[in-house]
Amino acid sequence: MPTIRVQSAPFSLGEESEGFAAGRTETGAVVTFTGLVRDTGGISRMEIEHYPGMTEKAIGDIVDEAMGRWTLDDALVIHRHGTLVPGDRIMMVATAARHRAAAFEAAEYLMDYLKSRAPFWKKEYGPDGAEWVAAKDEDEDALSRW
Amino acid sequence: MPTIRVQSAPFSLGEESEGFAAGRTETGAVVTFTGLVRDTGGISRMEIEHYPGMTEKAIGDIVDEAMGRWTLDDALVIHRHGTLVPGDRIMMVATAARHRAAAFEAAEYLMDYLKSRAPFWKKEYGPDGAEWVAAKDEDEDALSRW
Amino acid sequence: MIDVMYFAWVRERIGEPRERVETDAATVADLVEELKAREPRYEAAFADLSALRVALDQELSDFDAPLAGVREVAFFPPMTGG
Amino acid sequence: MIDVMYFAWVRERIGEPRERVETDAATVADLVEELKAREPRYEAAFADLSALRVALDQELSDFDAPLAGVREVAFFPPMTGG
C-alpha cells in the first residue's frame, strides 16, 4: 500500500528512508528523491500553498498510475506546505521494485507529475519582495516522455 | 568531496540519507539508490567478493566521471562485500544537484557503471547449491546510453 | 449555488480564497464571463485565461467544460509543486 | 616476476587467489598460453577468454595488451556489482 502524506510539519528523510519497504525480501531496488529549498537570489523563505482535498486526490491518482505502469513493491510521497527556509526539505518520493530500472523510472515519473499536476504553488520571499514561482516550460515538456 | 566506502559492515540507509549533502543550500535535489539482496529461488545467502585496491580506484574513476558530466554538489557510494542475506542492503549511491534531472541521471549513471565496471562478484547460495551470478547482457547494454 | 475557490496569485487578485456564487452559467468560460462583469478585481484575475488552470470538483478540467452538477470550481495558475 | 590474481570462479578453478609468476610473456594473451601449458586447472580456467576480463595494475585492459612494466595482472569473469 502506497503512503501519501501532505503536511506542514518537517519530515525526517533518515527515518522515512530507513523504514521504507523494510522487510520486503522481494525488493531489489529502492530509489528516493528529495526536493529542497535552494538559496537562490538570497531568498529568505518560501510559502507553499495547496488545495486541501484535491492535493491528496491528485497525488493518489499519480501514484496509482505509477503503480500500474511499473510493478512496484511500494511507493511513498510526502509533500510539505506552509513556510520553509533554504535547506529545508520540501518533499520526497520513494519507490521500491525488483529491479533498478523500474524504481528509477517510477520515481522520475512521480516527480514529473507532482511538479505540474499536484496543486501546490510556491511563493518566494527575497530581497526584492515576494514572487510566485512561475511554472517552467521544461516541467510541462517533461510529461511528454511518459 | 565525494564519499566512497567499500566495507563488509552493514550501513544505515537512514543515517547516510539524513547526513548526505546536509546544510548545502545550493542543492535542490537529492537522489538515493539502494540495492538489496532479493529472496529469489529461496537463496539463503550471498557472498560478495571484490578486488581490494582496484575496487576503490574503479569506483573513484566512475564517480569522477559523473562529477564531470553533471554539475553535482556531492556524491556518495557505499558498497558492501562479504556475507549478506535476503533483505540486506548491498550498496547505495546518493547524488546532490541543483535540479532533479542531473541528480537522477548521475545516480543512474553511477549504478550502470558500478554494475559492470566495479570489480565485485556475487555468489548465491540456494537450495540447489552455490552459483556465481552471471553478468546480464542488459547491464552491459545499459552503458551504451551514456 | 456553486463554491468557487482561488489559489496563489488568483486568490491575491480576487482578495479572498473562496466564495459561494449564484449562477446559471453553462460552462466554466460562461462563469468566468459573469465574474469578470462584476468587478475589476475579477477582470484582473481572469485577464489571461491561458495563464490559468481550472479544477471541477477537484479534478483538472477545461474552460469549455459544462458546469452541470458541479459543486466546486477552483481557479489557479499552473502548479509548481515538487 | 609478476603478481597474477584470480577472482570468483576463475579463482575457484585455479585453486588459489594469487601467485608470483616468472615470465617473459610479451602480452596478456602470451601469459595465458604459458599458464594453460602448465596444468589442466589453468586450461579449465582459461578455456573461453570471451567469458573473462583482465586488469593490468588494477585498470581494465585487453588480452592483447603488452605486459612490459606491469606488476599485477588479474583475471576474473564480468563484474556483477551494484
Tab-separated table of C-alpha atoms in Angstrom:
chain	number	residue	atom	x	y	z
A	1	MET	CA	0.000	0.000	0.000
A	2	PRO	CA	1.497	3.311	-1.015
A	3	THR	CA	1.852	6.058	1.574
A	4	ILE	CA	0.859	9.666	0.842
A	5	ARG	CA	1.296	12.465	3.343
A	6	VAL	CA	0.618	16.182	2.870
A	7	GLN	CA	1.756	18.100	5.909
A	8	SER	CA	3.160	21.376	7.196
A	9	ALA	CA	5.491	19.636	9.657
A	10	PRO	CA	9.067	18.732	8.665
A	11	PHE	CA	9.794	15.082	7.958
A	12	SER	CA	12.871	13.012	8.699
A	13	LEU	CA	14.459	11.815	5.465
A	14	GLY	CA	16.546	9.407	7.536
A	15	GLU	CA	13.609	7.764	9.286
A	16	GLU	CA	11.485	7.656	6.143
A	17	SER	CA	14.325	6.120	4.122
A	18	GLU	CA	15.166	3.612	6.842
A	19	GLY	CA	11.560	2.486	7.250
A	20	PHE	CA	10.521	2.444	3.586
A	21	ALA	CA	9.968	-1.036	2.135
A	22	ALA	CA	11.699	-2.519	5.189
A	23	GLY	CA	11.496	-6.296	5.459
A	24	ARG	CA	10.448	-6.809	1.835
A	25	THR	CA	12.700	-9.537	0.516
A	26	GLU	CA	11.212	-9.359	-2.988
A	27	THR	CA	12.538	-5.795	-3.367
A	28	GLY	CA	15.933	-5.392	-5.011
A	29	ALA	CA	15.945	-1.646	-5.658
A	30	VAL	CA	14.838	1.426	-3.727
A	31	VAL	CA	15.050	4.957	-5.120
A	32	THR	CA	14.367	8.132	-3.158
A	33	PHE	CA	14.142	11.688	-4.388
A	34	THR	CA	14.199	14.674	-2.048
A	35	GLY	CA	13.454	18.252	-3.100
A	36	LEU	CA	14.978	21.067	-1.047
A	37	VAL	CA	14.557	24.834	-0.840
A	38	ARG	CA	17.529	26.427	-2.621
A	39	ASP	CA	19.048	29.699	-1.573
A	40	THR	CA	18.669	31.313	-4.998
A	41	GLY	CA	18.970	35.085	-5.185
A	42	GLY	CA	19.096	35.350	-1.414
A	43	ILE	CA	15.557	34.169	-0.729
A	44	SER	CA	14.781	34.167	2.967
A	45	ARG	CA	11.753	31.888	2.904
A	46	MET	CA	9.176	30.153	0.757
A	47	GLU	CA	5.445	29.778	1.320
A	48	ILE	CA	3.796	26.753	-0.236
A	49	GLU	CA	0.044	26.950	-0.740
A	50	HIS	CA	-2.011	23.912	-1.659
A	51	TYR	CA	-5.594	22.841	-2.301
A	52	PRO	CA	-6.630	20.609	0.612
A	53	GLY	CA	-8.661	17.670	-0.614
A	54	MET	CA	-7.621	17.938	-4.214
A	55	THR	CA	-3.947	17.627	-3.259
A	56	GLU	CA	-4.331	14.177	-1.700
A	57	LYS	CA	-6.579	13.066	-4.561
A	58	ALA	CA	-4.221	14.296	-7.291
A	59	ILE	CA	-1.203	12.671	-5.653
A	60	GLY	CA	-3.201	9.472	-5.163
A	61	ASP	CA	-4.063	9.388	-8.874
A	62	ILE	CA	-0.415	9.970	-9.854
A	63	VAL	CA	0.770	7.194	-7.520
A	64	ASP	CA	-1.924	4.790	-8.773
A	65	GLU	CA	-0.849	5.437	-12.346
A	66	ALA	CA	2.804	4.767	-11.438
A	67	MET	CA	1.888	1.539	-9.599
A	68	GLY	CA	0.065	0.419	-12.741
A	69	ARG	CA	2.790	1.292	-15.221
A	70	TRP	CA	5.580	-0.347	-13.251
A	71	THR	CA	5.444	-3.314	-10.915
A	72	LEU	CA	6.259	-1.528	-7.694
A	73	ASP	CA	6.532	-3.204	-4.324
A	74	ASP	CA	5.840	0.090	-2.562
A	75	ALA	CA	5.698	3.843	-3.075
A	76	LEU	CA	5.816	6.882	-0.802
A	77	VAL	CA	5.086	10.575	-1.362
A	78	ILE	CA	5.488	13.243	1.319
A	79	HIS	CA	4.905	16.904	0.417
A	80	ARG	CA	5.051	19.844	2.780
A	81	HIS	CA	3.101	23.100	2.643
A	82	GLY	CA	3.409	26.306	4.673
A	83	THR	CA	6.616	28.170	5.486
A	84	LEU	CA	10.031	26.755	4.547
A	85	VAL	CA	13.538	28.239	4.551
A	86	PRO	CA	16.586	27.449	2.384
A	87	GLY	CA	17.942	23.983	3.168
A	88	ASP	CA	14.503	22.686	4.263
A	89	ARG	CA	13.176	19.565	2.613
A	90	ILE	CA	10.063	20.334	0.589
A	91	MET	CA	9.068	16.834	-0.381
A	92	MET	CA	10.248	13.316	-1.050
A	93	VAL	CA	9.214	10.312	-3.084
A	94	ALA	CA	10.388	6.734	-2.694
A	95	THR	CA	9.852	3.707	-4.906
A	96	ALA	CA	10.621	0.018	-4.345
A	97	ALA	CA	10.831	-2.504	-7.167
A	98	ARG	CA	12.515	-5.756	-8.082
A	99	HIS	CA	14.967	-4.101	-10.470
A	100	ARG	CA	16.589	-0.702	-10.690
A	101	ALA	CA	15.117	0.467	-13.999
A	102	ALA	CA	11.535	0.327	-12.673
A	103	ALA	CA	12.445	2.023	-9.386
A	104	PHE	CA	14.256	4.869	-11.182
A	105	GLU	CA	11.619	5.360	-13.868
A	106	ALA	CA	8.718	5.336	-11.418
A	107	ALA	CA	10.449	7.877	-9.158
A	108	GLU	CA	11.092	10.182	-12.131
A	109	TYR	CA	7.517	9.762	-13.291
A	110	LEU	CA	6.194	10.661	-9.835
A	111	MET	CA	8.410	13.750	-9.731
A	112	ASP	CA	7.454	14.929	-13.203
A	113	TYR	CA	3.747	14.665	-12.413
A	114	LEU	CA	3.984	16.088	-8.897
A	115	LYS	CA	5.739	19.140	-10.376
A	116	SER	CA	2.965	20.014	-12.799
A	117	ARG	CA	-0.196	18.148	-11.743
A	118	ALA	CA	-0.370	18.306	-7.949
A	119	PRO	CA	-1.996	21.551	-6.709
A	120	PHE	CA	0.907	23.275	-4.948
A	121	TRP	CA	2.071	26.831	-5.535
A	122	LYS	CA	5.328	28.297	-4.273
A	123	LYS	CA	5.920	31.929	-3.330
A	124	GLU	CA	9.467	33.090	-2.662
A	125	TYR	CA	10.363	35.945	-0.335
A	126	GLY	CA	13.647	37.623	-1.269
A	127	PRO	CA	15.469	40.950	-1.099
A	128	ASP	CA	13.221	42.384	-3.848
A	129	GLY	CA	9.971	41.289	-2.266
A	130	ALA	CA	7.696	38.302	-2.772
A	131	GLU	CA	7.145	36.483	-6.036
A	132	TRP	CA	5.099	33.479	-7.127
A	133	VAL	CA	7.340	30.879	-8.719
A	134	ALA	CA	6.440	30.558	-12.409
A	135	ALA	CA	5.840	27.124	-13.880
A	136	LYS	CA	8.648	26.145	-16.250
A	137	ASP	CA	8.009	25.047	-19.821
A	138	GLU	CA	10.566	22.289	-19.300
A	139	ASP	CA	8.467	20.841	-16.468
A	140	GLU	CA	5.402	20.689	-18.696
A	141	ASP	CA	7.531	19.265	-21.512
A	142	ALA	CA	8.881	16.584	-19.158
A	143	LEU	CA	5.427	14.958	-19.115
A	144	SER	CA	5.593	14.180	-22.813
A	145	ARG	CA	8.195	11.468	-22.298
A	146	TRP	CA	5.734	9.230	-20.418
B	1	MET	CA	34.175	15.951	-1.970
B	2	PRO	CA	32.510	12.679	-2.871
B	3	THR	CA	32.499	9.839	-0.354
B	4	ILE	CA	33.369	6.258	-1.323
B	5	ARG	CA	33.256	3.385	1.135
B	6	VAL	CA	33.866	-0.309	0.471
B	7	GLN	CA	33.129	-2.329	3.582
B	8	SER	CA	31.905	-5.652	4.931
B	9	ALA	CA	29.904	-3.983	7.725
B	10	PRO	CA	26.241	-3.055	7.226
B	11	PHE	CA	25.427	0.618	6.722
B	12	SER	CA	22.478	2.675	7.918
B	13	LEU	CA	20.478	3.959	4.968
B	14	GLY	CA	18.689	6.303	7.370
B	15	GLU	CA	21.831	7.901	8.765
B	16	GLU	CA	23.538	8.090	5.377
B	17	SER	CA	20.459	9.707	3.788
B	18	GLU	CA	19.981	12.120	6.662
B	19	GLY	CA	23.606	13.238	6.625
B	20	PHE	CA	24.162	13.382	2.856
B	21	ALA	CA	24.537	16.909	1.458
B	22	ALA	CA	23.218	18.292	4.757
B	23	GLY	CA	23.457	22.063	5.117
B	24	ARG	CA	24.034	22.675	1.397
B	25	THR	CA	21.632	25.449	0.451
B	26	GLU	CA	22.658	25.369	-3.209
B	27	THR	CA	21.282	21.815	-3.531
B	28	GLY	CA	17.710	21.454	-4.738
B	29	ALA	CA	17.595	17.736	-5.486
B	30	VAL	CA	18.937	14.610	-3.802
B	31	VAL	CA	18.537	11.122	-5.253
B	32	THR	CA	19.469	7.899	-3.486
B	33	PHE	CA	19.512	4.370	-4.839
B	34	THR	CA	19.768	1.318	-2.599
B	35	GLY	CA	20.356	-2.225	-3.846
B	36	LEU	CA	19.112	-5.110	-1.686
B	37	VAL	CA	19.549	-8.882	-1.653
B	38	ARG	CA	16.366	-10.420	-3.090
B	39	ASP	CA	14.991	-13.730	-1.954
B	40	THR	CA	14.923	-15.241	-5.450
B	41	GLY	CA	14.600	-19.009	-5.703
B	42	GLY	CA	14.963	-19.398	-1.958
B	43	ILE	CA	18.543	-18.220	-1.693
B	44	SER	CA	19.797	-18.323	1.870
B	45	ARG	CA	22.788	-16.030	1.489
B	46	MET	CA	25.076	-14.234	-0.927
B	47	GLU	CA	28.860	-13.866	-0.829
B	48	ILE	CA	30.301	-10.796	-2.495
B	49	GLU	CA	33.957	-10.982	-3.496
B	50	HIS	CA	35.877	-7.911	-4.587
B	51	TYR	CA	39.350	-6.819	-5.648
B	52	PRO	CA	40.753	-4.669	-2.833
B	53	GLY	CA	42.627	-1.698	-4.221
B	54	MET	CA	41.128	-1.862	-7.678
B	55	THR	CA	37.606	-1.574	-6.235
B	56	GLU	CA	38.187	1.812	-4.645
B	57	LYS	CA	40.064	3.018	-7.729
B	58	ALA	CA	37.368	1.868	-10.167
B	59	ILE	CA	34.578	3.444	-8.097
B	60	GLY	CA	36.633	6.630	-7.791
B	61	ASP	CA	37.022	6.820	-11.565
B	62	ILE	CA	33.272	6.256	-12.088
B	63	VAL	CA	32.390	8.967	-9.536
B	64	ASP	CA	34.911	11.412	-11.054
B	65	GLU	CA	33.378	10.852	-14.479
B	66	ALA	CA	29.880	11.509	-13.093
B	67	MET	CA	31.023	14.685	-11.296
B	68	GLY	CA	32.432	15.901	-14.623
B	69	ARG	CA	29.393	15.083	-16.738
B	70	TRP	CA	26.894	16.675	-14.378
B	71	THR	CA	27.343	19.567	-12.005
B	72	LEU	CA	26.936	17.685	-8.757
B	73	ASP	CA	27.099	19.276	-5.332
B	74	ASP	CA	28.014	15.950	-3.758
B	75	ALA	CA	28.078	12.192	-4.395
B	76	LEU	CA	28.257	9.087	-2.213
B	77	VAL	CA	28.893	5.408	-2.976
B	78	ILE	CA	28.856	2.663	-0.345
B	79	HIS	CA	29.300	-0.971	-1.425
B	80	ARG	CA	29.457	-3.998	0.851
B	81	HIS	CA	31.381	-7.237	0.376
B	82	GLY	CA	31.313	-10.494	2.335
B	83	THR	CA	28.226	-12.393	3.503
B	84	LEU	CA	24.724	-10.947	3.030
B	85	VAL	CA	21.256	-12.453	3.454
B	86	PRO	CA	17.939	-11.579	1.723
B	87	GLY	CA	16.713	-8.163	2.791
B	88	ASP	CA	20.249	-6.884	3.453
B	89	ARG	CA	21.372	-3.714	1.735
B	90	ILE	CA	24.206	-4.421	-0.689
B	91	MET	CA	25.051	-0.885	-1.674
B	92	MET	CA	23.802	2.650	-2.079
B	93	VAL	CA	24.577	5.708	-4.143
B	94	ALA	CA	23.471	9.281	-3.496
B	95	THR	CA	23.731	12.371	-5.674
B	96	ALA	CA	23.038	16.036	-4.915
B	97	ALA	CA	22.473	18.642	-7.620
B	98	ARG	CA	20.696	21.908	-8.229
B	99	HIS	CA	17.951	20.319	-10.307
B	100	ARG	CA	16.318	16.905	-10.415
B	101	ALA	CA	17.348	15.851	-13.922
B	102	ALA	CA	21.062	15.964	-13.066
B	103	ALA	CA	20.575	14.174	-9.740
B	104	PHE	CA	18.545	11.375	-11.371
B	105	GLU	CA	20.820	10.970	-14.388
B	106	ALA	CA	24.003	10.926	-12.328
B	107	ALA	CA	22.570	8.323	-9.935
B	108	GLU	CA	21.544	6.099	-12.867
B	109	TYR	CA	24.950	6.558	-14.471
B	110	LEU	CA	26.707	5.564	-11.242
B	111	MET	CA	24.507	2.470	-10.934
B	112	ASP	CA	25.017	1.394	-14.539
B	113	TYR	CA	28.791	1.635	-14.233
B	114	LEU	CA	29.008	0.112	-10.753
B	115	LYS	CA	27.072	-2.905	-12.078
B	116	SER	CA	29.517	-3.691	-14.873
B	117	ARG	CA	32.767	-1.864	-14.176
B	118	ALA	CA	33.438	-2.132	-10.449
B	119	PRO	CA	35.215	-5.408	-9.514
B	120	PHE	CA	32.575	-7.185	-7.454
B	121	TRP	CA	31.319	-10.732	-7.984
B	122	LYS	CA	28.247	-12.242	-6.354
B	123	LYS	CA	27.774	-15.889	-5.448
B	124	GLU	CA	24.347	-17.066	-4.369
B	125	TYR	CA	23.757	-19.992	-2.019
B	126	GLY	CA	20.378	-21.643	-2.559
B	127	PRO	CA	18.584	-24.986	-2.252
B	128	ASP	CA	20.448	-26.331	-5.313
B	129	GLY	CA	23.885	-25.275	-4.130
B	130	ALA	CA	26.073	-22.272	-4.839
B	131	GLU	CA	26.210	-20.361	-8.096
B	132	TRP	CA	28.101	-17.324	-9.361
B	133	VAL	CA	25.674	-14.670	-10.581
B	134	ALA	CA	26.103	-14.255	-14.342
B	135	ALA	CA	26.515	-10.773	-15.782
B	136	LYS	CA	23.435	-9.731	-17.743
B	137	ASP	CA	23.603	-8.548	-21.326
B	138	GLU	CA	21.143	-5.798	-20.392
B	139	ASP	CA	23.583	-4.430	-17.816
B	140	GLU	CA	26.343	-4.218	-20.410
B	141	ASP	CA	23.878	-2.711	-22.895
B	142	ALA	CA	22.838	-0.092	-20.310
B	143	LEU	CA	26.274	1.531	-20.659
B	144	SER	CA	25.639	2.410	-24.277
B	145	ARG	CA	23.133	5.118	-23.361
B	146	TRP	CA	25.832	7.291	-21.768
C	1	MET	CA	-25.112	27.767	-5.941
C	2	ILE	CA	-21.529	26.772	-6.525
C	3	ASP	CA	-18.356	27.021	-4.422
C	4	VAL	CA	-15.664	28.968	-6.241
C	5	MET	CA	-12.104	28.777	-4.934
C	6	TYR	CA	-8.988	30.757	-5.815
C	7	PHE	CA	-5.346	29.907	-5.207
C	8	ALA	CA	-1.962	31.637	-5.379
C	9	TRP	CA	-1.961	34.950	-7.277
C	10	VAL	CA	-5.533	34.403	-8.454
C	11	ARG	CA	-6.575	34.391	-4.789
C	12	GLU	CA	-4.484	37.515	-4.156
C	13	ARG	CA	-6.016	39.430	-7.071
C	14	ILE	CA	-9.544	38.489	-6.122
C	15	GLY	CA	-8.864	39.118	-2.458
C	16	GLU	CA	-10.478	36.033	-0.984
C	17	PRO	CA	-9.864	32.294	-1.053
C	18	ARG	CA	-13.424	31.162	-1.741
C	19	GLU	CA	-16.989	32.330	-2.203
C	20	ARG	CA	-20.443	30.971	-2.919
C	21	VAL	CA	-21.707	32.051	-6.328
C	22	GLU	CA	-25.281	32.042	-7.597
C	23	THR	CA	-25.032	31.222	-11.275
C	24	ASP	CA	-26.777	29.595	-14.211
C	25	ALA	CA	-23.589	29.556	-16.297
C	26	ALA	CA	-23.498	26.552	-18.624
C	27	THR	CA	-19.714	26.293	-18.826
C	28	VAL	CA	-16.639	27.388	-16.917
C	29	ALA	CA	-15.992	30.046	-19.566
C	30	ASP	CA	-19.524	31.416	-19.035
C	31	LEU	CA	-18.899	31.579	-15.279
C	32	VAL	CA	-15.658	33.464	-15.907
C	33	GLU	CA	-17.517	35.999	-18.060
C	34	GLU	CA	-20.114	36.511	-15.323
C	35	LEU	CA	-17.397	37.069	-12.720
C	36	LYS	CA	-15.418	39.468	-14.945
C	37	ALA	CA	-18.559	41.552	-15.440
C	38	ARG	CA	-18.872	42.013	-11.679
C	39	GLU	CA	-15.795	43.961	-10.611
C	40	PRO	CA	-12.316	44.983	-11.862
C	41	ARG	CA	-10.572	42.574	-9.461
C	42	TYR	CA	-12.130	39.673	-11.362
C	43	GLU	CA	-11.102	41.225	-14.656
C	44	ALA	CA	-7.538	41.440	-13.320
C	45	ALA	CA	-7.550	37.826	-12.189
C	46	PHE	CA	-9.077	36.439	-15.385
C	47	ALA	CA	-7.336	38.720	-17.896
C	48	ASP	CA	-5.331	35.889	-19.482
C	49	LEU	CA	-7.042	32.501	-19.348
C	50	SER	CA	-4.020	30.799	-20.917
C	51	ALA	CA	-2.170	31.553	-17.650
C	52	LEU	CA	-4.890	29.815	-15.626
C	53	ARG	CA	-5.964	26.298	-14.804
C	54	VAL	CA	-9.373	25.140	-13.579
C	55	ALA	CA	-10.463	22.180	-11.477
C	56	LEU	CA	-14.064	20.939	-11.238
C	57	ASP	CA	-14.831	19.031	-8.048
C	58	GLN	CA	-11.079	18.691	-7.516
C	59	GLU	CA	-10.280	17.250	-10.943
C	60	LEU	CA	-8.306	19.256	-13.529
C	61	SER	CA	-10.640	20.310	-16.323
C	62	ASP	CA	-11.061	22.811	-19.186
C	63	PHE	CA	-12.663	26.204	-19.605
C	64	ASP	CA	-15.204	24.803	-22.043
C	65	ALA	CA	-16.332	22.059	-19.636
C	66	PRO	CA	-20.029	22.107	-18.593
C	67	LEU	CA	-20.896	23.119	-15.031
C	68	ALA	CA	-23.998	20.944	-14.668
C	69	GLY	CA	-23.824	19.032	-11.374
C	70	VAL	CA	-20.523	20.614	-10.348
C	71	ARG	CA	-20.325	21.740	-6.703
C	72	GLU	CA	-16.804	23.168	-6.549
C	73	VAL	CA	-14.849	25.159	-9.118
C	74	ALA	CA	-11.243	26.212	-8.465
C	75	PHE	CA	-9.090	28.667	-10.427
C	76	PHE	CA	-5.324	28.812	-10.089
C	77	PRO	CA	-2.076	29.317	-12.019
C	78	PRO	CA	-0.072	26.320	-13.309
C	79	MET	CA	1.115	24.218	-10.389
C	80	THR	CA	4.653	24.479	-9.066
C	81	GLY	CA	4.947	21.560	-6.678
C	82	GLY	CA	7.769	19.092	-6.171
D	1	MET	CA	58.256	-11.598	-11.849
D	2	ILE	CA	54.650	-10.611	-11.965
D	3	ASP	CA	51.752	-10.928	-9.478
D	4	VAL	CA	48.836	-12.820	-11.006
D	5	MET	CA	45.452	-12.661	-9.239
D	6	TYR	CA	42.260	-14.618	-9.785
D	7	PHE	CA	38.717	-13.802	-8.687
D	8	ALA	CA	35.332	-15.529	-8.479
D	9	TRP	CA	35.083	-18.786	-10.455
D	10	VAL	CA	38.493	-18.196	-12.063
D	11	ARG	CA	39.993	-18.303	-8.559
D	12	GLU	CA	37.984	-21.433	-7.758
D	13	ARG	CA	39.129	-23.275	-10.887
D	14	ILE	CA	42.758	-22.356	-10.372
D	15	GLY	CA	42.542	-23.075	-6.668
D	16	GLU	CA	44.350	-20.035	-5.331
D	17	PRO	CA	43.742	-16.285	-5.222
D	18	ARG	CA	47.196	-15.140	-6.335
D	19	GLU	CA	50.661	-16.291	-7.254
D	20	ARG	CA	54.025	-14.905	-8.371
D	21	VAL	CA	54.836	-15.886	-11.943
D	22	GLU	CA	58.229	-15.819	-13.630
D	23	THR	CA	57.507	-14.905	-17.242
D	24	ASP	CA	58.842	-13.218	-20.347
D	25	ALA	CA	55.396	-13.089	-21.977
D	26	ALA	CA	55.047	-10.035	-24.184
D	27	THR	CA	51.258	-9.761	-23.898
D	28	VAL	CA	48.432	-10.925	-21.656
D	29	ALA	CA	47.466	-13.499	-24.286
D	30	ASP	CA	51.039	-14.883	-24.224
D	31	LEU	CA	50.894	-15.158	-20.431
D	32	VAL	CA	47.595	-17.037	-20.685
D	33	GLU	CA	49.167	-19.505	-23.139
D	34	GLU	CA	52.093	-20.088	-20.771
D	35	LEU	CA	49.730	-20.737	-17.858
D	36	LYS	CA	47.481	-23.057	-19.886
D	37	ALA	CA	50.541	-25.121	-20.842
D	38	ARG	CA	51.317	-25.694	-17.166
D	39	GLU	CA	48.399	-27.686	-15.769
D	40	PRO	CA	44.807	-28.680	-16.605
D	41	ARG	CA	43.351	-26.335	-13.923
D	42	TYR	CA	44.667	-23.358	-15.932
D	43	GLU	CA	43.233	-24.812	-19.103
D	44	ALA	CA	39.866	-25.103	-17.333
D	45	ALA	CA	40.018	-21.506	-16.105
D	46	PHE	CA	41.129	-20.010	-19.428
D	47	ALA	CA	39.081	-22.238	-21.760
D	48	ASP	CA	36.893	-19.368	-23.002
D	49	LEU	CA	38.608	-15.980	-22.979
D	50	SER	CA	35.417	-14.247	-24.122
D	51	ALA	CA	33.986	-15.083	-20.657
D	52	LEU	CA	36.930	-13.408	-18.937
D	53	ARG	CA	38.146	-9.933	-18.189
D	54	VAL	CA	41.668	-8.798	-17.370
D	55	ALA	CA	43.032	-5.894	-15.346
D	56	LEU	CA	46.631	-4.665	-15.531
D	57	ASP	CA	47.800	-2.846	-12.411
D	58	GLN	CA	44.147	-2.513	-11.393
D	59	GLU	CA	42.917	-0.990	-14.657
D	60	LEU	CA	40.643	-2.922	-17.025
D	61	SER	CA	42.601	-3.898	-20.121
D	62	ASP	CA	42.645	-6.316	-23.068
D	63	PHE	CA	44.169	-9.693	-23.783
D	64	ASP	CA	46.405	-8.237	-26.481
D	65	ALA	CA	47.830	-5.549	-24.165
D	66	PRO	CA	51.617	-5.607	-23.604
D	67	LEU	CA	52.932	-6.707	-20.187
D	68	ALA	CA	56.066	-4.557	-20.163
D	69	GLY	CA	56.313	-2.739	-16.829
D	70	VAL	CA	53.155	-4.348	-15.439
D	71	ARG	CA	53.415	-5.567	-11.854
D	72	GLU	CA	49.943	-7.010	-11.266
D	73	VAL	CA	47.669	-8.939	-13.645
D	74	ALA	CA	44.173	-10.014	-12.558
D	75	PHE	CA	41.787	-12.401	-14.304
D	76	PHE	CA	38.076	-12.571	-13.489
D	77	PRO	CA	34.601	-13.018	-15.007
D	78	PRO	CA	32.461	-9.987	-15.944
D	79	MET	CA	31.659	-7.964	-12.835
D	80	THR	CA	28.311	-8.263	-11.078
D	81	GLY	CA	28.318	-5.428	-8.580
D	82	GLY	CA	25.605	-2.981	-7.668
